[in-house]
DNA sequence: CTGTTAGCGCGTTCAC
DNA sequence: GTGAACGCGCTAACAG
């Protein structure tokens, strides 16, 4: 109970509470003192749980607002042994893809009253693990990791921590806890099958270095499922960063053009594909007459290109929303599916029409 | 002190501690019990403060690691009345700009041991204020807001909260606490002056709706400082989102072309400028022969465009780093400058050479 | 419906 | 150099 002095004004006893010091935020006790009730009643009123008369609740809330009372989440979390912080780990903000997934999740969590603690790993598993350790100290309500490729210790650490974990963007049948994503190998297969049906026979893949991005490798595997090992070629380029997605596609394409006969190039993403188109043009080639180009993701960028890019649309924001909802259910004790696969959509653009070959034959 | 049983094995008394329950993470007491010392010594050892012999410290740290001990940040923060969480509020992840500023800050904070709680406001001041309220409940070490245009209550709330505040991206002489940014009006003036020197006389500005983005308005004001009110024209378009930056530039440009005589168009950013180039081309116009195009930011995108975009380079990542360092100093009690202005750089590209007029005259 | 008691895990303070 | 009390602000469990 707060200390107060009693002062006589006229014939009334008036309780005088000390002004809250500006250095320290008010606490629940201050509200209780003014409302002349116990801190438990205030606590219940503020949390909106049962056990307070409507009249008192309204009054307490009014006082709390007037006092600009802000509950102390640290104290609350300590008492209940969990918080409403949710940790989200992404490789990078580059390329819009992760930003959109993140946006979908954040919006959903935000509405549910959760705050997001965010990390970017730069595709480094040690960085991710170190961040998880730090995050765990906050007793987070849940944790989200991008992809399924983690430090070996990450899995055991999280499994023993008992908090809900969501792995997003990749697909796996053996997630740490729950997963939502697309099947990247299947997506690669889809792209390749369309290309093959159109008569293409000598594909290349402009991406990041092998082993650097498990999803890139999965898509390449999908392409090879269709075209076979000998013909599916990859090009190792610099790692993508916030600054060089376009350049990477540009340079990687020049590299391809100087090295082998190719009639179609698949790219890790649309940005790189755009760089690739520019590279072809800089060499005097015309797309799609001289080269087929296939992107990935179906970003907005593709809508205003001189030609419509052939690409694979991925449901990024939706994936974030679905993942977040699943996780919220999981947090509330509802059982959810181990893994959820989101559909991708092949988008036939204008960068993949072959002049000669199967397709041309059917026309001429 | 932890409870343990003493068991006799051979002739030795062996202390047997209960296995930690998997549902609850170990605490400092567990470590102390195994190390056979007090929790205070463990606390000191882990925090790396004075008052523990080197021998004991090493031993304690080893045990803590073996036990996979994770400190409880909630308890710590409750005890010391502050946390190592830093709140960062952005309008959106769209457009790479904020993502890069964020990246610069995050990297710096991360190294210093701080975690980032992130919010996107979608340019809504109420959303921002609501988030600040929630964040404050965590007793954050500092808080970062994008821009200087906030809900009136935000200013008083933060000022009374006593925690360091950084406003980033815009420039102001009267920040809530500290600010780091560029002078957008000056940047607008710089662009316009270059254009005027090249002989342009009928500018337009493709941006977001007036009053929606204070920075857009500031740049427009800068343009008008040079060209005057009558000639500086603006076009109101849809608000930018993660999906339509290019489209916005494309559509806004078509709008301009249908409405007035213009010889140069300034854009809110490079993405929109790129959309603008495409729009001009779709109308059979050639850039820069028929129209001057000026972007903003100097993104990587511009490096692989068919033509080099004339633009203004902004030091985004660097701004994030500088801001973060300033804030860290501020957190540690060092006085820092009220406001810091970062330089911008006008980049003369190939989208602003006039055929006739002043510039043409000097050639022909 | 309301209030009291007893922690949550850690750090500060002050003894030893 | 080390340790025992106490308190940080809040809530679960219980008593009235």
XYZ file of C-alpha atoms in Angstrom, chain A residues 8 10 14 16 63 84 100-101 120 158 160 162 167 189 192 272 276 281 285 288:
20
model
C -7.329 18.584 6.921
C -11.953 22.681 5.922
C -7.972 14.647 2.379
C -2.409 13.389 -0.214
C -7.854 6.221 -13.399
C 4.309 -11.886 -25.262
C 6.942 -9.671 -47.148
C 6.810 -12.890 -45.165
C 18.916 -11.158 -39.398
C 14.823 -25.408 -28.964
C 14.304 -28.782 -24.828
C 9.473 -26.298 -24.833
C 10.125 -22.901 -39.473
C 10.627 -29.255 -61.154
C 11.823 -27.158 -65.642
C 18.484 -11.498 -60.758
C 19.933 -11.286 -66.732
C 20.511 -7.127 -74.225
C 20.677 -10.727 -77.761
C 13.052 -14.593 -75.732
